Coordinates of C-alpha atoms in Angstrom, one line a residue:
X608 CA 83.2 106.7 86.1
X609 CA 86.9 104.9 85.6
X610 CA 85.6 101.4 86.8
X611 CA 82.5 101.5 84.1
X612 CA 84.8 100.6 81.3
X613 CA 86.1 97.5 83.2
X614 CA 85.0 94.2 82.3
X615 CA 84.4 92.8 86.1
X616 CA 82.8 95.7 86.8
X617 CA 80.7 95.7 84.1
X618 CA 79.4 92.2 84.3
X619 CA 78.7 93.1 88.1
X620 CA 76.2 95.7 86.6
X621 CA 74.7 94.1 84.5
X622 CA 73.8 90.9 87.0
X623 CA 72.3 93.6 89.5
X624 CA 70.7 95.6 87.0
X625 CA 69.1 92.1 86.1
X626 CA 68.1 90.9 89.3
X627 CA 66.3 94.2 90.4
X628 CA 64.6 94.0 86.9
X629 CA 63.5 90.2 87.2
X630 CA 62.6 91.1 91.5
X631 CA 60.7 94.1 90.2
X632 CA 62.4 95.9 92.5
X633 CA 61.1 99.5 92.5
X634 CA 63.2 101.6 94.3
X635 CA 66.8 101.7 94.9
X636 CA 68.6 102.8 98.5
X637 CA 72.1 104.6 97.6
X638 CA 73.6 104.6 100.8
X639 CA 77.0 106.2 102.1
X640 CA 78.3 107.5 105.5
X641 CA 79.5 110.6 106.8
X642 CA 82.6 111.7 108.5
X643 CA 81.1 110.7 112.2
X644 CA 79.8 107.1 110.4
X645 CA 76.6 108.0 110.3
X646 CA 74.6 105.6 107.6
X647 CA 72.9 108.4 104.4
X648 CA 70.8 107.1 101.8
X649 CA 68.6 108.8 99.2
X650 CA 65.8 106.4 96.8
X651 CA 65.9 106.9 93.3
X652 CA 64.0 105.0 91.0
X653 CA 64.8 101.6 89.8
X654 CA 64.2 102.5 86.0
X655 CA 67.3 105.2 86.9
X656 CA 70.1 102.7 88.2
X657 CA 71.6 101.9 84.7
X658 CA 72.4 105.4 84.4
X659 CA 73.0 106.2 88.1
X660 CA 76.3 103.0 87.7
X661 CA 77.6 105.2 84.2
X662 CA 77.0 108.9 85.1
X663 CA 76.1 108.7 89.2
X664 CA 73.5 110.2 91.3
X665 CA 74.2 114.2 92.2
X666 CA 73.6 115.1 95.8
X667 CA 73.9 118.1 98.3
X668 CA 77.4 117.5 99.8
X669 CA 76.7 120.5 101.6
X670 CA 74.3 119.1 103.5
X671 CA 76.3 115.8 105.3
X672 CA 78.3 116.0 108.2
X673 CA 82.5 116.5 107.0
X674 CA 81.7 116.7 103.2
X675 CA 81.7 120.0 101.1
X676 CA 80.7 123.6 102.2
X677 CA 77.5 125.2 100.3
X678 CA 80.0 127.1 97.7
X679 CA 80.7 124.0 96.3
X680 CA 78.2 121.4 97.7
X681 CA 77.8 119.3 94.2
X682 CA 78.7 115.6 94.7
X683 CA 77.4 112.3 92.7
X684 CA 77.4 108.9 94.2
X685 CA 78.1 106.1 92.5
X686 CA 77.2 102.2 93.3
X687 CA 79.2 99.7 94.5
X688 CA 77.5 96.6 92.4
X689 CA 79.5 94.5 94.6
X690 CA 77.4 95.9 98.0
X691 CA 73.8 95.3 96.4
X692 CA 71.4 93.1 98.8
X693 CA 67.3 93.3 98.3
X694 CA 66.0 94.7 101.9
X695 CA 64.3 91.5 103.8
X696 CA 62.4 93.9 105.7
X697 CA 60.1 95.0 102.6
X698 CA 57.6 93.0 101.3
X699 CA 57.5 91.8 97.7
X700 CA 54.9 94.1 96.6
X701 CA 57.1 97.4 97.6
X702 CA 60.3 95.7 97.3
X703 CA 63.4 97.7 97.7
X704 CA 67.3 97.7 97.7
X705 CA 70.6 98.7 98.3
X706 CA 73.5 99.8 97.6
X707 CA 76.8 101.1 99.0
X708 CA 78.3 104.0 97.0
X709 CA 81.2 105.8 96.4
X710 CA 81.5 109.7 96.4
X711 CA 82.7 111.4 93.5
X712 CA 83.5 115.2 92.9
X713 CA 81.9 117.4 89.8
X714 CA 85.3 116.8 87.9
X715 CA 84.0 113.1 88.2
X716 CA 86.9 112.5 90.6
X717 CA 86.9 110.7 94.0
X718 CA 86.3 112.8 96.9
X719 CA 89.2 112.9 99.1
X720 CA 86.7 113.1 102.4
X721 CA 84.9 109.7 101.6
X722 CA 85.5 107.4 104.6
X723 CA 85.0 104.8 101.4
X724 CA 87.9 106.2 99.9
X725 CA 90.1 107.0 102.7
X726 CA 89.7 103.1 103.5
X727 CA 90.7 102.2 100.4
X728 CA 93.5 104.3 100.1
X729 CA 95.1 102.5 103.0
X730 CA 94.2 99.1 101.7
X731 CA 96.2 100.4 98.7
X732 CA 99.1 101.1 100.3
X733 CA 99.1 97.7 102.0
X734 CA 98.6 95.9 98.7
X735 CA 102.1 97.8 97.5
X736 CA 104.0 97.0 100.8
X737 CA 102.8 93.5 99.4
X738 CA 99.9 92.6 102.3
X739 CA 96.1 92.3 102.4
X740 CA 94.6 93.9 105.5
X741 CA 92.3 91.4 107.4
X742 CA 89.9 92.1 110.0
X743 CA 86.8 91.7 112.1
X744 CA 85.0 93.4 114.7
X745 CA 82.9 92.3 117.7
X746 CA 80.0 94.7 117.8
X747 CA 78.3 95.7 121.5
X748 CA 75.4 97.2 122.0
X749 CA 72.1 97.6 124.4
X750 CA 68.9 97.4 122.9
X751 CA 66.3 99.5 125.2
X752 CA 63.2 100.7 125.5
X753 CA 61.8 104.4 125.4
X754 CA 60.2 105.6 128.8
X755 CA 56.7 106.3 128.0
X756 CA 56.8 109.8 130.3
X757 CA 59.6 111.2 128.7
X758 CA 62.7 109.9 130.7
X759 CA 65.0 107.8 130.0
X760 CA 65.6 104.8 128.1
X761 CA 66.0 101.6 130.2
X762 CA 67.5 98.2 129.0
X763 CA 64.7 95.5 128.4
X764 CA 65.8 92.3 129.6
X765 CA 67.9 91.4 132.9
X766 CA 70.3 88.8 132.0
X767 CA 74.0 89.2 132.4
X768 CA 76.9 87.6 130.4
X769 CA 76.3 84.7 128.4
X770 CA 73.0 84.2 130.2
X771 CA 70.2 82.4 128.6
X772 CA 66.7 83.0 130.1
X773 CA 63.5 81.6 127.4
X774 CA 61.5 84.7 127.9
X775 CA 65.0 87.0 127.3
X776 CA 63.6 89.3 124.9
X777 CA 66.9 90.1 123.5
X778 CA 67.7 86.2 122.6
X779 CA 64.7 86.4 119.5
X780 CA 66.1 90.1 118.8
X781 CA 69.2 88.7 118.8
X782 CA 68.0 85.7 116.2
X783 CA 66.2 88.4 113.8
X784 CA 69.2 90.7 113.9
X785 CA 71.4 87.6 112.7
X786 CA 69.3 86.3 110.5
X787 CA 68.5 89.5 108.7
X788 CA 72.5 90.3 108.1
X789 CA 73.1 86.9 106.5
X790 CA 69.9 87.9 104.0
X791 CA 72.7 90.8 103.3
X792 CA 75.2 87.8 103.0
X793 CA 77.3 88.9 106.0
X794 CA 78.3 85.4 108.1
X795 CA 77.5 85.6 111.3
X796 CA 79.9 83.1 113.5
X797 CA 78.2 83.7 117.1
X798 CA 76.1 86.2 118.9
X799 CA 75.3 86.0 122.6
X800 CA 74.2 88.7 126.1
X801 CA 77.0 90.7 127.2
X802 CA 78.0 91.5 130.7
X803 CA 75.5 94.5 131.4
X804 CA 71.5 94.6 131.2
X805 CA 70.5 94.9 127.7
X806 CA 73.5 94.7 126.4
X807 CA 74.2 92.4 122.9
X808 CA 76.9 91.2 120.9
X809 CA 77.1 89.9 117.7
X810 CA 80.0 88.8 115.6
X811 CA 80.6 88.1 111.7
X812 CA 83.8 86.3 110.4
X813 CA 86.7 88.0 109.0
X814 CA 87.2 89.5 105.9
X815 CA 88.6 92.2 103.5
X816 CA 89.2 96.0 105.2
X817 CA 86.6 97.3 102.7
X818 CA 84.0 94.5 102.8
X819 CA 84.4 94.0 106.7
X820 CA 83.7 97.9 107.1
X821 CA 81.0 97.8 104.9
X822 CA 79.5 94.7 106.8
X823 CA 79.7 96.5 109.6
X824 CA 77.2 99.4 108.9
X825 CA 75.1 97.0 107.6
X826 CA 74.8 95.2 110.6
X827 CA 74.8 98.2 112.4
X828 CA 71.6 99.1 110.3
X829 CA 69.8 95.8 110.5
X830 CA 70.3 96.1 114.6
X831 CA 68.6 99.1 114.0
X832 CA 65.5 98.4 112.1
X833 CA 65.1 95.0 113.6
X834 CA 64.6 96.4 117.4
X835 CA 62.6 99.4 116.1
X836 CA 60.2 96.9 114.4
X837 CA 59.7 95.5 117.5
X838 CA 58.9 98.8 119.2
X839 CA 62.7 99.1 120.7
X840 CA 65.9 101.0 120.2
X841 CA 68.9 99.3 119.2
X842 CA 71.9 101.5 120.3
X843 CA 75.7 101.7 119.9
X844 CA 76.1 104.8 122.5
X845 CA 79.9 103.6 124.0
X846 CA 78.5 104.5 127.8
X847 CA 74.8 104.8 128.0
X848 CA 74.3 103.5 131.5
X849 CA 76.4 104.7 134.6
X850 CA 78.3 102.5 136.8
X851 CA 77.6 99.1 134.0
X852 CA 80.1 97.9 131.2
X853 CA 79.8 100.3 127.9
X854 CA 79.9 99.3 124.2
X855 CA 83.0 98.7 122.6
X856 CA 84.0 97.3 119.2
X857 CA 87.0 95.5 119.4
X858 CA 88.8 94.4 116.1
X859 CA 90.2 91.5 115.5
X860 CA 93.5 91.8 113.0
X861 CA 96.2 90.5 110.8
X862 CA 98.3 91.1 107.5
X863 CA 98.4 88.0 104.3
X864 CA 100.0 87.6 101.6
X865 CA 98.7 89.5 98.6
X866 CA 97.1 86.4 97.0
X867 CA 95.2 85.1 100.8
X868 CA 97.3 82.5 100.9
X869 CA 99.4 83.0 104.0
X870 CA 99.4 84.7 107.1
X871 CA 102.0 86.8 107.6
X872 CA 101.3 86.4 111.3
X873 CA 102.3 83.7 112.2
X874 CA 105.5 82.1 113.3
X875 CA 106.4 78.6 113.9
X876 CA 108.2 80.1 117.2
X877 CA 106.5 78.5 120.2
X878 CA 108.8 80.6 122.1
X879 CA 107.3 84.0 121.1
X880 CA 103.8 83.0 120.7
X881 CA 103.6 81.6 117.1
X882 CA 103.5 85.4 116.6
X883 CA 105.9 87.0 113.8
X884 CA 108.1 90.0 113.9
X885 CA 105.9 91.8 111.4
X886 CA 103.0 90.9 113.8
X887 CA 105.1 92.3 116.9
X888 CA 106.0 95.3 114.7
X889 CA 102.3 95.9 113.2
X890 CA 101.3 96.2 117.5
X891 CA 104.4 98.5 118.3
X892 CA 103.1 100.9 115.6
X893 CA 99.6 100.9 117.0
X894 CA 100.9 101.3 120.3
X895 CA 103.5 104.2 119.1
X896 CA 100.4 106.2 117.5
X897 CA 97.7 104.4 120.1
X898 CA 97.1 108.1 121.7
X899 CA 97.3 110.0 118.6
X900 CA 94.7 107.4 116.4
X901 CA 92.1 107.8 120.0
X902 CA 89.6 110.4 118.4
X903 CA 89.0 108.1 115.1
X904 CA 88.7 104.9 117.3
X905 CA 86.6 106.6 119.3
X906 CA 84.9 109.7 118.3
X907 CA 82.6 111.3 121.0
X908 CA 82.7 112.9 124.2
X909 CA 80.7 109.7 125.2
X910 CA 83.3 107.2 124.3
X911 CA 85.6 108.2 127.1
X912 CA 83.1 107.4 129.8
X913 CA 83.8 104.3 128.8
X914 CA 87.4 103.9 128.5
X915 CA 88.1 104.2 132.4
X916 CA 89.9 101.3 134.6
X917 CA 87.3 98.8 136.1
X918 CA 84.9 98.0 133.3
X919 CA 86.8 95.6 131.3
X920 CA 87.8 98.6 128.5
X921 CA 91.6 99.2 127.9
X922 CA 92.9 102.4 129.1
X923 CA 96.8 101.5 128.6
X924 CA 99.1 101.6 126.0
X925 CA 100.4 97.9 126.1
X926 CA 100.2 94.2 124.8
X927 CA 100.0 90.8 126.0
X928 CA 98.9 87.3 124.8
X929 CA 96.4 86.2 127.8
X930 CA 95.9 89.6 129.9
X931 CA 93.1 91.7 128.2
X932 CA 93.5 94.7 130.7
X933 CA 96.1 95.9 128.2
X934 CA 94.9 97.8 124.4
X935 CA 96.2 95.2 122.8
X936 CA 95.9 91.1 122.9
X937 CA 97.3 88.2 121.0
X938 CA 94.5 85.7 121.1
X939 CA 95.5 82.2 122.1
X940 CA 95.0 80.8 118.2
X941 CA 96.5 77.2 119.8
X942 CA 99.5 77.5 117.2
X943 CA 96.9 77.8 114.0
X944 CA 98.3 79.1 111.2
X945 CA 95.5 81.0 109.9
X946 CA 94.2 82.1 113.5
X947 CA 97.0 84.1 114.2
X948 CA 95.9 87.8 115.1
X949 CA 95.8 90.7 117.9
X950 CA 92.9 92.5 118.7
X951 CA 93.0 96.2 119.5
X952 CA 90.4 96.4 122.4
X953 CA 89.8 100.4 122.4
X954 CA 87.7 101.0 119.3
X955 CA 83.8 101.3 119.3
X956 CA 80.9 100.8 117.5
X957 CA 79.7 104.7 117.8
X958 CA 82.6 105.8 115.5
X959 CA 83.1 105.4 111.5
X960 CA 84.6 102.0 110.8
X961 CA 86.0 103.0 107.3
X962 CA 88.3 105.7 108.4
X963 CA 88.5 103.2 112.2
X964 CA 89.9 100.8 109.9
X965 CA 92.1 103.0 107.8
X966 CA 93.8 104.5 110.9
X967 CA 94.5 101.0 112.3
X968 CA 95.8 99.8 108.9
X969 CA 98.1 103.0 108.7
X970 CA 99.7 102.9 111.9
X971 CA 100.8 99.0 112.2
X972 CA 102.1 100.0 108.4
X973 CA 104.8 102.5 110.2
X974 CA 105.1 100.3 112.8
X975 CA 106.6 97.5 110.1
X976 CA 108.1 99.9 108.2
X977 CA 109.9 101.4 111.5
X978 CA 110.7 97.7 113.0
X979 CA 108.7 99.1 116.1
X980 CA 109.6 97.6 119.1
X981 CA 106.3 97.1 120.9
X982 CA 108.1 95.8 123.8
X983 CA 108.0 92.8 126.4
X984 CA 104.4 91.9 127.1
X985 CA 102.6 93.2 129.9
X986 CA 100.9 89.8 131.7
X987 CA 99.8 91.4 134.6
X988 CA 96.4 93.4 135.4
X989 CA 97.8 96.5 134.3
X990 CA 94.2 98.0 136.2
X991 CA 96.0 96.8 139.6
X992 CA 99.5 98.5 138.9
X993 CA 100.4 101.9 140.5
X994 CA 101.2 104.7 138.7
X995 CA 105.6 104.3 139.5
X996 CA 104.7 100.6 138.3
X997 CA 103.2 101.7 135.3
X998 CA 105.6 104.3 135.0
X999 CA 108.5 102.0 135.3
X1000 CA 107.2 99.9 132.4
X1001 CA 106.4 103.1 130.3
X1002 CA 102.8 102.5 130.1
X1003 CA 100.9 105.4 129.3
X1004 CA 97.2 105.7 129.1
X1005 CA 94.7 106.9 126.5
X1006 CA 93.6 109.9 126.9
X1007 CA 90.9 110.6 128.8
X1008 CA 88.8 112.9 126.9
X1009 CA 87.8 113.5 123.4
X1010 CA 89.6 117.2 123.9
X1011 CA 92.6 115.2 124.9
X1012 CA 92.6 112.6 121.6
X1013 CA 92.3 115.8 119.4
X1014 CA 94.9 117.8 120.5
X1015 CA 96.9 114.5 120.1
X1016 CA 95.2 114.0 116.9
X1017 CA 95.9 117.1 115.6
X1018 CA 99.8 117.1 115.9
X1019 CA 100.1 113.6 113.8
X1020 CA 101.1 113.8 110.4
X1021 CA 100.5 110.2 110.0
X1022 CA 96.6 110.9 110.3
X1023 CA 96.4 113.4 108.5
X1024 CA 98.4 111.4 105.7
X1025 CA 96.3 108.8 105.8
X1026 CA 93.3 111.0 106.3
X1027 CA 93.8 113.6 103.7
X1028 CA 93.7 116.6 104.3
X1029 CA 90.2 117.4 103.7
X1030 CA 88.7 114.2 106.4
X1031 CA 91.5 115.6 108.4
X1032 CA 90.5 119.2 109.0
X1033 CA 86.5 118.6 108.6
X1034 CA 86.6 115.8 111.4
X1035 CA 88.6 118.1 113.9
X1036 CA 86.4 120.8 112.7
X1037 CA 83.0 118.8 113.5
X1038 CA 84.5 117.2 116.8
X1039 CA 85.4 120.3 118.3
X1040 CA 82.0 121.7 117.6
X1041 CA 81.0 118.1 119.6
X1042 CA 83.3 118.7 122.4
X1043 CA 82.1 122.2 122.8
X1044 CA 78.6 121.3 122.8
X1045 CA 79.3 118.7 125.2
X1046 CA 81.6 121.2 128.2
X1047 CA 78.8 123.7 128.1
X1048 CA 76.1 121.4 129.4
X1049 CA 75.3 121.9 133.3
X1050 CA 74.7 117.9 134.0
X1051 CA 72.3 116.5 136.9
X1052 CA 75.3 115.4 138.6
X1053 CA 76.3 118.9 139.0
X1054 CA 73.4 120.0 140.1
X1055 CA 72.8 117.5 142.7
X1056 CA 76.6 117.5 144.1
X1057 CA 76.9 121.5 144.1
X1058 CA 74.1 123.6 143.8
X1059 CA 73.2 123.6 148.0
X1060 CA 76.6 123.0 148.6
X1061 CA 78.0 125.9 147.0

């Protein structure tokens, strides 16, 4: 492995492979995701991980989502030393950890599909253009409880936004969850109920692409285990209720100077915001490729139930500094230098934040690159403009199904750039096999509306 031979790297080893010897840490979680961001992990031994950080662990790529087929299925993973954490969910006695890992090929290369890789590939690009990539996400979701007779889950508290209620049971499951993903040293800034039944968010502070992405399946994870300790489900589902708010993920953003220093964001211009040209260029290229990044940002058939006017998710291709009806907002930062930022309001948690973050990265890159005009912003509620108003200000919408977002997917050659080939024709590959899945199912809507009718 190239990074074995250099001296940071090293000296990373060696501290974990000390602390796992003087925990007496048994086992060892080598985690990774697949092309739809679903968390993988196999155990290996403890005794093992010296060896697994020179010469990696060999898995069955055939077997994950997006990876290899079974002619040539034979991966390794190697660790990230930088991800390790202890897992505060086992007890000493069977104590366990983790860590994040790369995916390498046979000819000990990386794999071109890794989400990991794709991600840093971006970052890379950034770093030559001379920026560092900073970001952060705000992470929805219900947690719920499973209906003992087989039907569906409902959400398990009955507060609304912001509410605080001493019996909530999501206020203690909110606590754990925190306190679980700063034992994985992820800082959490604030965490409160969201708008709909059930529904929780939780935020950690800005970072590093890489780190934030790999942050966020970790607290995806600890959502996960702490709820299903507690007998409930922890879900990131975009839309799993009708006619109530869904989940999003939306992701705070801005460009710095190589060295963190400054933020190239900002502008001492009151008149346009505090907000720099790059930063107006970055948006104009998300807004330019906004239709054509939709399937990454968000990935299932699901996520589209949720991007539809009157639930406080984005559905049109604009900006603005207040309005949040638009895809994109400038946060009011009160003229802070290091606050300056947009948010992109689309994304959500369901999706695979590596390659969510790559895309993002890649298209306010041509966006700079292109001086990208993103145009006046919108401070109206674009949700209350007609279609000729809309029309007039060139506002288009997102599309409206993941069938939609791949066809428009599928004619960018900036994804697939930025992608690889490889990621590129394995996700439209797997989300194709979603979306026809998803058309042939006869719903109970149907039934209800049609089948005495018809």
């Amino acid at each position: 492995m190239k990074n074995f031979k250099d001296v940071v790297w090293k000296e990373k080893v060696t501290e974990v492979i000390k602390i796992i010897q003087e925990k007496d840490i048994k086992f060892v979680r080598l985690q990774f995701t697949d092309i739809n961001g679903m968390l993988k992990n196999l155990a290996v031994s403890s005794k093992n991980i010296e060896s697994i950080f020179e010469n990696g662990q060999s898995f069955d790529g055939s077997s994950i989502t997006g990876c290899r087929s079974v002619e040539e299925s034979d991966m390794a993973l190697y660790p990230d030393p930088a991800t390790f954490a202890s897992l505060p969910w086992r007890p000493k006695e069977k104590s366990s950890c983790r860590l994040i890992c790369d995916i390498y090929t046979p000819q000990n290369k990386r794999f071109e599909a890794d989400p990991r890789y794709i991600l840093e590939r971006a970052i890379e690009k950034a770093h030559k253009a001379g920026y560092k990539y900073i970001c952060a996400p705000e992470l929805e979701f219900f947690i719920v409880k499973e209906s003992e007779n087989g039907g569906l889950p409902t959400p398990i508290d009955l507060a609304g936004y912001f509410d605080f209620h001493p019996s909530d049971l999501t206020d203690d499951l909110r606590r754990e969850i925190a306190d679980t993903a700063e034992a994985f040293g992820i800082d959490i800034e604030i965490s409160h109920h969201e708008v709909a039944l059930g529904q929780n968010e939780i935020d950690f502070k800005y970072g590093e692409a890489l780190e934030t992405a790999d942050r966020a399946i970790t607290l995806k994870m600890c959502g996960k285990i702490v709820a299903a300790r507690a007998g409930y489900l922890t879900t990131y589902m975009p839309k799993p209720f009708q006619g109530i708010n869904g989940s999003g993920m939306h992701i705070h953003q801005s460009l710095w100077s190589p060295d963190g220093t400054t933020n190239l964001f900002y502008s001492e211009s009151a008149q346009n915001g505090y907000l720099s040209d790059l930063a107006r260029n970055f948006i104009g290229g998300q807004l330019m490729h906004g239709r054509k990044m939709c399937a990454i940002l968000n990935s299932w058939p699901n996520s589209f139930k949720r991007l539809v006017p009157g639930y406080e998710a984005p559905v049109y291709l604009a900006w603005a500094h207040k309005n949040r009806s638009p895809l994109i907002r400038v946060p009011n930062f009160g003229g802070r230098k290091t606050a300056a930022r947009c948010e992109i309001r689309c994304p959500d948690g369901a999706g695979n934040p590596y390659m969510q973050f790559a895309v993002l990265l890649a298209t306010g890159l041509d966006g700079i690159k292109n001086k990208t005009d993103p145009g006046d912003p919108v401070e109206l509620n674009v949700y209350h403009m007609s279609y000729e108003e809309r029309k007039e200000r060139g506002i288009v919408s997102l599309p409206e199904s993941l069938k939609e977002a791949l066809d428009e997917f599928e004619t960018s050659d900036l994804m697939k750039e930025t992608l690889g080939e490889t990621a590129f024709e394995n996700f439209l590959k797997e989300k194709r096999r979603e979306w026809d899945a998803y058309r042939l199912q006869v719903s109970e809507w149907e039934v209800n509306r049609y089948i005495k009718r018809l």
